[in-house]
């Protein structure tokens, strides 16, 4: 049987924690994930919608406006200005150098979540003719990409481990490869793999159900009461008295289930205890009911 008690607003609160989910996508199946790859090319002259490279020029101007304005392209140091550059770190080393052309990887929000978990994004590819030429472009955790490994066949010998090759914005799900040699390689290659961890918030509602020592000390089960027809005189009232076998000092109700109701008295959550808990007559008790939404 049930006993009811109203919770105060202070008895319930919401907390949040982040979970991470790993994704791996082969370049040939990027469309299945909604991932797009766009080219960004600088055009110094006038450009019109009718021209074939109009979208590439717009892409270039967009990423420059968002991430690269007011940076010294040779030293990658912020000079001045009031632009919001969406910096992922105060460490500029190897970052924010925009060349005349770039490749933009756009990852949709549903597989990014709140943000890409830093240090988890990477592109793995064979930059050559054999498996020994497999290398990675890895996320530094500070908002830029570096080349991982020794020199390979398809790239200049100067591109080796820790060489900066691009930038990443974790919240936007945008990866920009700015190194010209790797951009050219991506334009002709159709076989590489991208992997990352998305971040999803989980909201937990915690409810503190407090029971005083003086409350709920008698069972609500009708079978524990004497039948009404056995009573007489002034004791003839609905509900009856407890039976003799439940009136000893050893008797105490056991709590097995905690239910939560809304203001319309609708049951919205049920918590089952691992084992029945005897109700204490000497100490206050608190049952914490948590559920994720």
PDB file of C-alpha atoms in Angstrom:
ATOM      1  CA  UNK A   1       0.000   0.000   0.000  1.00  0.00           C
ATOM      2  CA  UNK A   2       1.025   3.623  -0.452  1.00  0.00           C
ATOM      3  CA  UNK A   3       1.643   6.632   1.760  1.00  0.00           C
ATOM      4  CA  UNK A   4       2.035  10.087   0.255  1.00  0.00           C
ATOM      5  CA  UNK A   5       4.150  13.097   1.118  1.00  0.00           C
ATOM      6  CA  UNK A   6       4.628  16.320  -0.800  1.00  0.00           C
ATOM      7  CA  UNK A   7       8.161  17.247  -1.827  1.00  0.00           C
ATOM      8  CA  UNK A   8       9.473  20.779  -1.474  1.00  0.00           C
ATOM      9  CA  UNK A   9      11.122  22.500  -4.411  1.00  0.00           C
ATOM     10  CA  UNK A  10      14.404  22.386  -2.469  1.00  0.00           C
ATOM     11  CA  UNK A  11      14.186  18.585  -2.407  1.00  0.00           C
ATOM     12  CA  UNK A  12      14.707  18.299  -6.179  1.00  0.00           C
ATOM     13  CA  UNK A  13      17.499  19.593  -8.380  1.00  0.00           C
ATOM     14  CA  UNK A  14      18.995  18.945 -11.798  1.00  0.00           C
ATOM     15  CA  UNK A  15      22.657  18.219 -12.507  1.00  0.00           C
ATOM     16  CA  UNK A  16      24.454  17.596 -15.781  1.00  0.00           C
ATOM     17  CA  UNK A  17      27.400  15.495 -16.877  1.00  0.00           C
ATOM     18  CA  UNK A  18      28.939  14.891 -20.281  1.00  0.00           C
ATOM     19  CA  UNK A  19      29.141  11.583 -22.097  1.00  0.00           C
ATOM     20  CA  UNK A  20      31.275  10.851 -25.158  1.00  0.00           C
ATOM     21  CA  UNK A  21      30.453   8.723 -28.177  1.00  0.00           C
ATOM     22  CA  UNK A  22      33.059   7.608 -30.707  1.00  0.00           C
ATOM     23  CA  UNK A  23      32.476   7.905 -34.450  1.00  0.00           C
ATOM     24  CA  UNK A  24      34.486   6.591 -37.389  1.00  0.00           C
ATOM     25  CA  UNK A  25      33.651   7.504 -40.974  1.00  0.00           C
ATOM     26  CA  UNK A  26      35.321   6.387 -44.205  1.00  0.00           C
ATOM     27  CA  UNK A  27      35.562   9.132 -46.817  1.00  0.00           C
ATOM     28  CA  UNK A  28      33.429   7.150 -49.275  1.00  0.00           C
ATOM     29  CA  UNK A  29      30.572   7.095 -46.736  1.00  0.00           C
ATOM     30  CA  UNK A  30      30.801  10.707 -45.511  1.00  0.00           C
ATOM     31  CA  UNK A  31      27.437  11.479 -47.124  1.00  0.00           C
ATOM     32  CA  UNK A  32      25.771   8.837 -44.941  1.00  0.00           C
ATOM     33  CA  UNK A  33      26.905  10.786 -41.886  1.00  0.00           C
ATOM     34  CA  UNK A  34      26.015  14.166 -43.400  1.00  0.00           C
ATOM     35  CA  UNK A  35      29.668  15.198 -43.528  1.00  0.00           C
ATOM     36  CA  UNK A  36      30.540  17.606 -46.326  1.00  0.00           C
ATOM     37  CA  UNK A  37      33.912  18.597 -47.767  1.00  0.00           C
ATOM     38  CA  UNK A  38      34.137  22.007 -49.392  1.00  0.00           C
ATOM     39  CA  UNK A  39      36.930  23.854 -51.118  1.00  0.00           C
ATOM     40  CA  UNK A  40      37.861  27.397 -50.154  1.00  0.00           C
ATOM     41  CA  UNK A  41      39.850  29.446 -52.678  1.00  0.00           C
ATOM     42  CA  UNK A  42      40.963  33.052 -52.406  1.00  0.00           C
ATOM     43  CA  UNK A  43      39.878  35.322 -55.261  1.00  0.00           C
ATOM     44  CA  UNK A  44      41.539  38.720 -55.302  1.00  0.00           C
ATOM     45  CA  UNK A  45      39.387  40.158 -58.068  1.00  0.00           C
ATOM     46  CA  UNK A  46      35.649  40.520 -58.532  1.00  0.00           C
ATOM     47  CA  UNK A  47      33.569  37.365 -58.320  1.00  0.00           C
ATOM     48  CA  UNK A  48      29.987  36.838 -59.511  1.00  0.00           C
ATOM     49  CA  UNK A  49      27.378  34.135 -58.806  1.00  0.00           C
ATOM     50  CA  UNK A  50      27.481  32.991 -62.404  1.00  0.00           C
ATOM     51  CA  UNK A  51      31.131  31.986 -62.116  1.00  0.00           C
ATOM     52  CA  UNK A  52      31.949  28.338 -61.350  1.00  0.00           C
ATOM     53  CA  UNK A  53      34.278  29.171 -58.464  1.00  0.00           C
ATOM     54  CA  UNK A  54      31.823  31.550 -56.764  1.00  0.00           C
ATOM     55  CA  UNK A  55      31.004  29.130 -53.907  1.00  0.00           C
ATOM     56  CA  UNK A  56      34.701  28.425 -53.288  1.00  0.00           C
ATOM     57  CA  UNK A  57      35.332  32.139 -52.955  1.00  0.00           C
ATOM     58  CA  UNK A  58      32.435  32.516 -50.519  1.00  0.00           C
ATOM     59  CA  UNK A  59      33.774  29.612 -48.450  1.00  0.00           C
ATOM     60  CA  UNK A  60      37.171  31.288 -48.284  1.00  0.00           C
ATOM     61  CA  UNK A  61      35.717  34.620 -47.198  1.00  0.00           C
ATOM     62  CA  UNK A  62      33.527  32.898 -44.590  1.00  0.00           C
ATOM     63  CA  UNK A  63      36.330  31.009 -42.847  1.00  0.00           C
ATOM     64  CA  UNK A  64      38.608  34.022 -43.054  1.00  0.00           C
ATOM     65  CA  UNK A  65      35.957  36.185 -41.414  1.00  0.00           C
ATOM     66  CA  UNK A  66      35.212  33.587 -38.700  1.00  0.00           C
ATOM     67  CA  UNK A  67      38.654  32.298 -37.809  1.00  0.00           C
ATOM     68  CA  UNK A  68      41.555  34.094 -39.522  1.00  0.00           C
ATOM     69  CA  UNK A  69      40.979  37.850 -39.712  1.00  0.00           C
ATOM     70  CA  UNK A  70      43.626  40.009 -38.023  1.00  0.00           C
ATOM     71  CA  UNK A  71      46.167  37.190 -37.805  1.00  0.00           C
ATOM     72  CA  UNK A  72      49.708  37.565 -39.111  1.00  0.00           C
ATOM     73  CA  UNK A  73      49.757  34.712 -41.629  1.00  0.00           C
ATOM     74  CA  UNK A  74      53.526  34.272 -41.431  1.00  0.00           C
ATOM     75  CA  UNK A  75      53.808  34.077 -37.650  1.00  0.00           C
ATOM     76  CA  UNK A  76      50.212  33.168 -36.766  1.00  0.00           C
ATOM     77  CA  UNK A  77      50.013  35.883 -34.125  1.00  0.00           C
ATOM     78  CA  UNK A  78      46.898  37.923 -33.477  1.00  0.00           C
ATOM     79  CA  UNK A  79      47.629  41.531 -34.377  1.00  0.00           C
ATOM     80  CA  UNK A  80      44.504  43.503 -33.472  1.00  0.00           C
ATOM     81  CA  UNK A  81      40.810  43.840 -34.173  1.00  0.00           C
ATOM     82  CA  UNK A  82      37.422  43.155 -32.632  1.00  0.00           C
ATOM     83  CA  UNK A  83      36.556  39.909 -34.439  1.00  0.00           C
ATOM     84  CA  UNK A  84      35.391  36.847 -32.515  1.00  0.00           C
ATOM     85  CA  UNK A  85      37.926  34.296 -33.735  1.00  0.00           C
ATOM     86  CA  UNK A  86      36.550  31.331 -31.778  1.00  0.00           C
ATOM     87  CA  UNK A  87      39.954  30.529 -30.387  1.00  0.00           C
ATOM     88  CA  UNK A  88      40.189  27.125 -28.714  1.00  0.00           C
ATOM     89  CA  UNK A  89      43.347  28.001 -26.805  1.00  0.00           C
ATOM     90  CA  UNK A  90      45.632  30.908 -25.980  1.00  0.00           C
ATOM     91  CA  UNK A  91      48.451  28.936 -27.632  1.00  0.00           C
ATOM     92  CA  UNK A  92      48.806  30.181 -31.211  1.00  0.00           C
ATOM     93  CA  UNK A  93      51.821  28.091 -32.158  1.00  0.00           C
ATOM     94  CA  UNK A  94      51.253  26.410 -35.507  1.00  0.00           C
ATOM     95  CA  UNK A  95      47.684  27.691 -35.760  1.00  0.00           C
ATOM     96  CA  UNK A  96      45.620  30.192 -37.747  1.00  0.00           C
ATOM     97  CA  UNK A  97      47.631  30.377 -40.949  1.00  0.00           C
ATOM     98  CA  UNK A  98      45.312  30.604 -43.952  1.00  0.00           C
ATOM     99  CA  UNK A  99      46.793  29.965 -47.402  1.00  0.00           C
ATOM    100  CA  UNK A 100      45.204  30.720 -50.759  1.00  0.00           C
ATOM    101  CA  UNK A 101      43.214  27.471 -50.735  1.00  0.00           C
ATOM    102  CA  UNK A 102      41.857  25.163 -48.046  1.00  0.00           C
ATOM    103  CA  UNK A 103      39.615  22.136 -47.531  1.00  0.00           C
ATOM    104  CA  UNK A 104      36.716  22.432 -45.079  1.00  0.00           C
ATOM    105  CA  UNK A 105      35.241  19.397 -43.314  1.00  0.00           C
ATOM    106  CA  UNK A 106      31.803  20.203 -41.876  1.00  0.00           C
ATOM    107  CA  UNK A 107      30.451  17.671 -39.383  1.00  0.00           C
ATOM    108  CA  UNK A 108      26.718  17.967 -38.550  1.00  0.00           C
ATOM    109  CA  UNK A 109      25.518  18.809 -35.067  1.00  0.00           C
ATOM    110  CA  UNK A 110      23.844  15.463 -34.417  1.00  0.00           C
ATOM    111  CA  UNK A 111      27.223  13.657 -34.489  1.00  0.00           C
ATOM    112  CA  UNK A 112      29.132  16.471 -32.793  1.00  0.00           C
ATOM    113  CA  UNK A 113      26.779  17.060 -29.860  1.00  0.00           C
ATOM    114  CA  UNK A 114      27.829  20.015 -27.749  1.00  0.00           C
ATOM    115  CA  UNK A 115      31.375  19.834 -29.106  1.00  0.00           C
ATOM    116  CA  UNK A 116      34.035  17.478 -30.431  1.00  0.00           C
ATOM    117  CA  UNK A 117      36.013  16.144 -27.494  1.00  0.00           C
ATOM    118  CA  UNK A 118      39.468  17.822 -27.785  1.00  0.00           C
ATOM    119  CA  UNK A 119      42.406  15.608 -28.774  1.00  0.00           C
ATOM    120  CA  UNK A 120      40.128  12.942 -30.297  1.00  0.00           C
ATOM    121  CA  UNK A 121      39.756  14.037 -33.936  1.00  0.00           C
ATOM    122  CA  UNK A 122      42.067  12.456 -36.486  1.00  0.00           C
ATOM    123  CA  UNK A 123      42.280  11.670 -40.187  1.00  0.00           C
ATOM    124  CA  UNK A 124      44.094   8.467 -41.104  1.00  0.00           C
ATOM    125  CA  UNK A 125      45.310   7.926 -44.677  1.00  0.00           C
ATOM    126  CA  UNK A 126      47.964   6.225 -46.786  1.00  0.00           C
ATOM    127  CA  UNK A 127      50.044   9.076 -48.195  1.00  0.00           C
ATOM    128  CA  UNK A 128      51.835   6.835 -50.680  1.00  0.00           C
ATOM    129  CA  UNK A 129      51.675   3.490 -52.429  1.00  0.00           C
ATOM    130  CA  UNK A 130      51.917   1.046 -49.503  1.00  0.00           C
ATOM    131  CA  UNK A 131      50.638   0.530 -45.997  1.00  0.00           C
ATOM    132  CA  UNK A 132      53.919   1.744 -44.582  1.00  0.00           C
ATOM    133  CA  UNK A 133      52.961   5.248 -45.783  1.00  0.00           C
ATOM    134  CA  UNK A 134      49.917   5.417 -43.506  1.00  0.00           C
ATOM    135  CA  UNK A 135      50.000   8.562 -41.400  1.00  0.00           C
ATOM    136  CA  UNK A 136      47.554  10.639 -39.378  1.00  0.00           C
ATOM    137  CA  UNK A 137      46.460  14.234 -39.094  1.00  0.00           C
ATOM    138  CA  UNK A 138      45.745  14.561 -35.387  1.00  0.00           C
ATOM    139  CA  UNK A 139      44.036  17.120 -33.198  1.00  0.00           C
ATOM    140  CA  UNK A 140      46.507  18.757 -30.826  1.00  0.00           C
ATOM    141  CA  UNK A 141      43.795  19.460 -28.252  1.00  0.00           C
ATOM    142  CA  UNK A 142      44.524  23.188 -28.620  1.00  0.00           C
ATOM    143  CA  UNK A 143      42.465  23.826 -31.750  1.00  0.00           C
ATOM    144  CA  UNK A 144      44.877  22.928 -34.548  1.00  0.00           C
ATOM    145  CA  UNK A 145      45.876  19.827 -36.521  1.00  0.00           C
ATOM    146  CA  UNK A 146      49.352  18.394 -36.836  1.00  0.00           C
ATOM    147  CA  UNK A 147      50.915  15.738 -39.038  1.00  0.00           C
ATOM    148  CA  UNK A 148      51.901  12.592 -37.156  1.00  0.00           C
ATOM    149  CA  UNK A 149      54.818  10.455 -38.307  1.00  0.00           C
ATOM    150  CA  UNK A 150      57.840  10.630 -40.585  1.00  0.00           C
ATOM    151  CA  UNK A 151      57.977  11.922 -44.178  1.00  0.00           C
ATOM    152  CA  UNK A 152      55.993   9.985 -46.797  1.00  0.00           C
ATOM    153  CA  UNK A 153      56.047   9.435 -50.555  1.00  0.00           C
ATOM    154  CA  UNK A 154      53.166  11.719 -51.603  1.00  0.00           C
ATOM    155  CA  UNK A 155      54.112  14.742 -49.477  1.00  0.00           C
ATOM    156  CA  UNK A 156      57.187  16.987 -49.279  1.00  0.00           C
ATOM    157  CA  UNK A 157      59.939  15.803 -46.951  1.00  0.00           C
ATOM    158  CA  UNK A 158      59.437  18.925 -44.809  1.00  0.00           C
ATOM    159  CA  UNK A 159      56.066  17.587 -43.594  1.00  0.00           C
ATOM    160  CA  UNK A 160      56.927  15.411 -40.625  1.00  0.00           C
ATOM    161  CA  UNK A 161      55.728  14.861 -37.085  1.00  0.00           C
ATOM    162  CA  UNK A 162      54.132  17.899 -35.322  1.00  0.00           C
ATOM    163  CA  UNK A 163      54.005  19.910 -38.574  1.00  0.00           C
ATOM    164  CA  UNK A 164      50.908  22.153 -38.435  1.00  0.00           C
ATOM    165  CA  UNK A 165      48.437  21.416 -41.228  1.00  0.00           C
ATOM    166  CA  UNK A 166      45.163  23.072 -40.213  1.00  0.00           C
ATOM    167  CA  UNK A 167      42.682  24.100 -37.547  1.00  0.00           C
ATOM    168  CA  UNK A 168      39.618  22.692 -35.801  1.00  0.00           C
ATOM    169  CA  UNK A 169      36.709  24.348 -34.034  1.00  0.00           C
ATOM    170  CA  UNK A 170      35.240  21.882 -31.568  1.00  0.00           C
ATOM    171  CA  UNK A 171      31.845  23.509 -31.030  1.00  0.00           C
ATOM    172  CA  UNK A 172      31.225  24.255 -34.694  1.00  0.00           C
ATOM    173  CA  UNK A 173      32.285  20.797 -35.859  1.00  0.00           C
ATOM    174  CA  UNK A 174      34.492  22.469 -38.478  1.00  0.00           C
ATOM    175  CA  UNK A 175      37.893  21.140 -39.536  1.00  0.00           C
ATOM    176  CA  UNK A 176      39.963  23.269 -41.926  1.00  0.00           C
ATOM    177  CA  UNK A 177      43.022  21.815 -43.645  1.00  0.00           C
ATOM    178  CA  UNK A 178      45.196  24.751 -44.646  1.00  0.00           C
ATOM    179  CA  UNK A 179      48.445  23.101 -45.734  1.00  0.00           C
ATOM    180  CA  UNK A 180      48.526  23.387 -49.528  1.00  0.00           C
ATOM    181  CA  UNK A 181      50.207  20.032 -50.155  1.00  0.00           C
ATOM    182  CA  UNK A 182      47.680  18.115 -48.084  1.00  0.00           C
ATOM    183  CA  UNK A 183      44.811  20.093 -49.630  1.00  0.00           C
ATOM    184  CA  UNK A 184      46.035  19.031 -53.081  1.00  0.00           C
ATOM    185  CA  UNK A 185      46.312  15.432 -51.875  1.00  0.00           C
ATOM    186  CA  UNK A 186      42.756  15.457 -50.489  1.00  0.00           C
ATOM    187  CA  UNK A 187      41.454  16.787 -53.818  1.00  0.00           C
ATOM    188  CA  UNK A 188      42.637  13.660 -55.657  1.00  0.00           C
ATOM    189  CA  UNK A 189      42.368  11.028 -52.926  1.00  0.00           C
ATOM    190  CA  UNK A 190      39.182   9.113 -52.160  1.00  0.00           C
ATOM    191  CA  UNK A 191      40.372   6.824 -49.391  1.00  0.00           C
ATOM    192  CA  UNK A 192      40.899   8.082 -45.859  1.00  0.00           C
ATOM    193  CA  UNK A 193      39.174   7.747 -42.501  1.00  0.00           C
ATOM    194  CA  UNK A 194      38.054  10.361 -39.991  1.00  0.00           C
ATOM    195  CA  UNK A 195      37.350   9.590 -36.346  1.00  0.00           C
ATOM    196  CA  UNK A 196      36.360  11.673 -33.334  1.00  0.00           C
ATOM    197  CA  UNK A 197      34.378  11.682 -30.088  1.00  0.00           C
ATOM    198  CA  UNK A 198      31.150  13.644 -29.822  1.00  0.00           C
ATOM    199  CA  UNK A 199      30.050  15.134 -26.502  1.00  0.00           C
ATOM    200  CA  UNK A 200      26.458  14.811 -25.319  1.00  0.00           C
ATOM    201  CA  UNK A 201      25.114  16.302 -22.065  1.00  0.00           C
ATOM    202  CA  UNK A 202      23.005  14.070 -19.826  1.00  0.00           C
ATOM    203  CA  UNK A 203      20.684  15.785 -17.354  1.00  0.00           C
ATOM    204  CA  UNK A 204      20.006  13.987 -14.073  1.00  0.00           C
ATOM    205  CA  UNK A 205      17.104  14.889 -11.783  1.00  0.00           C
ATOM    206  CA  UNK A 206      17.757  14.035  -8.134  1.00  0.00           C
ATOM    207  CA  UNK A 207      14.837  13.880  -5.688  1.00  0.00           C
ATOM    208  CA  UNK A 208      15.459  13.696  -1.939  1.00  0.00           C
ATOM    209  CA  UNK A 209      12.462  11.956  -0.357  1.00  0.00           C
ATOM    210  CA  UNK A 210      12.745  12.599   3.385  1.00  0.00           C
ATOM    211  CA  UNK A 211      10.775  10.658   5.986  1.00  0.00           C
ATOM    212  CA  UNK A 212      10.760  11.704   9.642  1.00  0.00           C
ATOM    213  CA  UNK A 213      11.029   9.163  12.426  1.00  0.00           C
ATOM    214  CA  UNK A 214       7.446   9.949  13.450  1.00  0.00           C
ATOM    215  CA  UNK A 215       5.987   9.368   9.974  1.00  0.00           C
ATOM    216  CA  UNK A 216       4.744   6.239   8.192  1.00  0.00           C
ATOM    217  CA  UNK A 217       5.160   3.974  11.201  1.00  0.00           C
ATOM    218  CA  UNK A 218       2.039   1.926  10.544  1.00  0.00           C
ATOM    219  CA  UNK A 219       1.197  -0.198   7.555  1.00  0.00           C
ATOM    220  CA  UNK A 220      -1.404   0.970   5.037  1.00  0.00           C
ATOM    221  CA  UNK A 221      -2.372  -2.596   4.195  1.00  0.00           C
ATOM    222  CA  UNK A 222      -6.093  -3.247   5.002  1.00  0.00           C
ATOM    223  CA  UNK A 223      -5.315  -6.854   5.878  1.00  0.00           C
ATOM    224  CA  UNK A 224      -3.408  -5.606   8.955  1.00  0.00           C
ATOM    225  CA  UNK A 225      -6.613  -4.144  10.433  1.00  0.00           C
ATOM    226  CA  UNK A 226      -9.401  -5.880  12.236  1.00  0.00           C
ATOM    227  CA  UNK A 227     -12.616  -6.285  10.317  1.00  0.00           C
ATOM    228  CA  UNK A 228     -15.213  -3.646  11.145  1.00  0.00           C
ATOM    229  CA  UNK A 229     -17.837  -6.155  12.264  1.00  0.00           C
ATOM    230  CA  UNK A 230     -15.631  -7.303  15.169  1.00  0.00           C
ATOM    231  CA  UNK A 231     -15.746  -3.864  16.731  1.00  0.00           C
ATOM    232  CA  UNK A 232     -18.465  -2.539  18.961  1.00  0.00           C
ATOM    233  CA  UNK A 233     -19.705   0.598  20.583  1.00  0.00           C
ATOM    234  CA  UNK A 234     -17.670   3.741  20.124  1.00  0.00           C
ATOM    235  CA  UNK A 235     -15.012   1.797  18.188  1.00  0.00           C
ATOM    236  CA  UNK A 236     -17.369   1.046  15.292  1.00  0.00           C
ATOM    237  CA  UNK A 237     -15.771   3.298  12.691  1.00  0.00           C
ATOM    238  CA  UNK A 238     -14.421   2.741   9.190  1.00  0.00           C
ATOM    239  CA  UNK A 239     -10.830   1.533   8.994  1.00  0.00           C
ATOM    240  CA  UNK A 240     -10.720  -0.631  12.080  1.00  0.00           C
ATOM    241  CA  UNK A 241      -7.946  -1.178  14.574  1.00  0.00           C
ATOM    242  CA  UNK A 242      -4.652  -2.977  13.973  1.00  0.00           C
ATOM    243  CA  UNK A 243      -4.668  -6.715  14.488  1.00  0.00           C
ATOM    244  CA  UNK A 244      -2.981  -8.115  17.521  1.00  0.00           C
ATOM    245  CA  UNK A 245      -0.113  -9.632  15.519  1.00  0.00           C
ATOM    246  CA  UNK A 246       1.013  -6.226  14.207  1.00  0.00           C
ATOM    247  CA  UNK A 247       0.998  -4.280  17.454  1.00  0.00           C
ATOM    248  CA  UNK A 248       4.184  -5.629  19.005  1.00  0.00           C
ATOM    249  CA  UNK A 249       7.228  -3.455  19.555  1.00  0.00           C
ATOM    250  CA  UNK A 250       9.114  -5.504  16.935  1.00  0.00           C
ATOM    251  CA  UNK A 251       6.693  -4.629  14.159  1.00  0.00           C
ATOM    252  CA  UNK A 252       7.667  -1.998  11.552  1.00  0.00           C
ATOM    253  CA  UNK A 253       6.560  -1.390   7.969  1.00  0.00           C
ATOM    254  CA  UNK A 254       9.080  -2.147   5.220  1.00  0.00           C
ATOM    255  CA  UNK A 255       9.697   0.278   2.351  1.00  0.00           C
ATOM    256  CA  UNK A 256      10.078  -1.418  -1.032  1.00  0.00           C
ATOM    257  CA  UNK A 257       9.160   1.216  -3.628  1.00  0.00           C
ATOM    258  CA  UNK A 258       9.287   4.998  -4.000  1.00  0.00           C
ATOM    259  CA  UNK A 259       7.018   6.623  -6.572  1.00  0.00           C
ATOM    260  CA  UNK A 260       7.105  10.210  -7.820  1.00  0.00           C
ATOM    261  CA  UNK A 261       3.924  12.016  -8.820  1.00  0.00           C
ATOM    262  CA  UNK A 262       3.347  15.327 -10.547  1.00  0.00           C
ATOM    263  CA  UNK A 263       0.911  18.018  -9.424  1.00  0.00           C
ATOM    264  CA  UNK A 264      -1.883  16.247 -11.306  1.00  0.00           C
ATOM    265  CA  UNK A 265      -1.257  13.129  -9.174  1.00  0.00           C
ATOM    266  CA  UNK A 266       0.056  11.219 -12.168  1.00  0.00           C
ATOM    267  CA  UNK A 267       2.806   8.670 -11.536  1.00  0.00           C
ATOM    268  CA  UNK A 268       5.914   9.736 -13.502  1.00  0.00           C
ATOM    269  CA  UNK A 269       8.716   7.624 -12.001  1.00  0.00           C
ATOM    270  CA  UNK A 270       9.098   4.495  -9.892  1.00  0.00           C
ATOM    271  CA  UNK A 271      12.198   3.503  -7.919  1.00  0.00           C
ATOM    272  CA  UNK A 272      12.523  -0.086  -6.690  1.00  0.00           C
ATOM    273  CA  UNK A 273      14.780  -0.726  -3.711  1.00  0.00           C
ATOM    274  CA  UNK A 274      17.259  -3.575  -3.949  1.00  0.00           C
ATOM    275  CA  UNK A 275      15.756  -5.074  -0.800  1.00  0.00           C
ATOM    276  CA  UNK A 276      12.963  -4.049   1.601  1.00  0.00           C
ATOM    277  CA  UNK A 277      14.113  -1.446   4.134  1.00  0.00           C
ATOM    278  CA  UNK A 278      12.471  -1.383   7.585  1.00  0.00           C
ATOM    279  CA  UNK A 279      11.062   2.025   8.515  1.00  0.00           C
ATOM    280  CA  UNK A 280      12.988   3.443  11.466  1.00  0.00           C
ATOM    281  CA  UNK A 281      11.065   4.885  14.417  1.00  0.00           C
ATOM    282  CA  UNK A 282      14.148   6.558  15.892  1.00  0.00           C
ATOM    283  CA  UNK A 283      15.959   8.119  12.929  1.00  0.00           C
ATOM    284  CA  UNK A 284      14.889  10.247   9.990  1.00  0.00           C
ATOM    285  CA  UNK A 285      15.409   8.547   6.618  1.00  0.00           C
ATOM    286  CA  UNK A 286      16.175   9.926   3.158  1.00  0.00           C
ATOM    287  CA  UNK A 287      15.639   8.084  -0.118  1.00  0.00           C
ATOM    288  CA  UNK A 288      17.365   9.632  -3.142  1.00  0.00           C
ATOM    289  CA  UNK A 289      15.636   8.931  -6.455  1.00  0.00           C
ATOM    290  CA  UNK A 290      17.639   9.827  -9.574  1.00  0.00           C
ATOM    291  CA  UNK A 291      16.727   9.517 -13.229  1.00  0.00           C
ATOM    292  CA  UNK A 292      18.220  10.805 -16.476  1.00  0.00           C
ATOM    293  CA  UNK A 293      16.309  12.846 -19.018  1.00  0.00           C
TER     294      UNK A 293
END
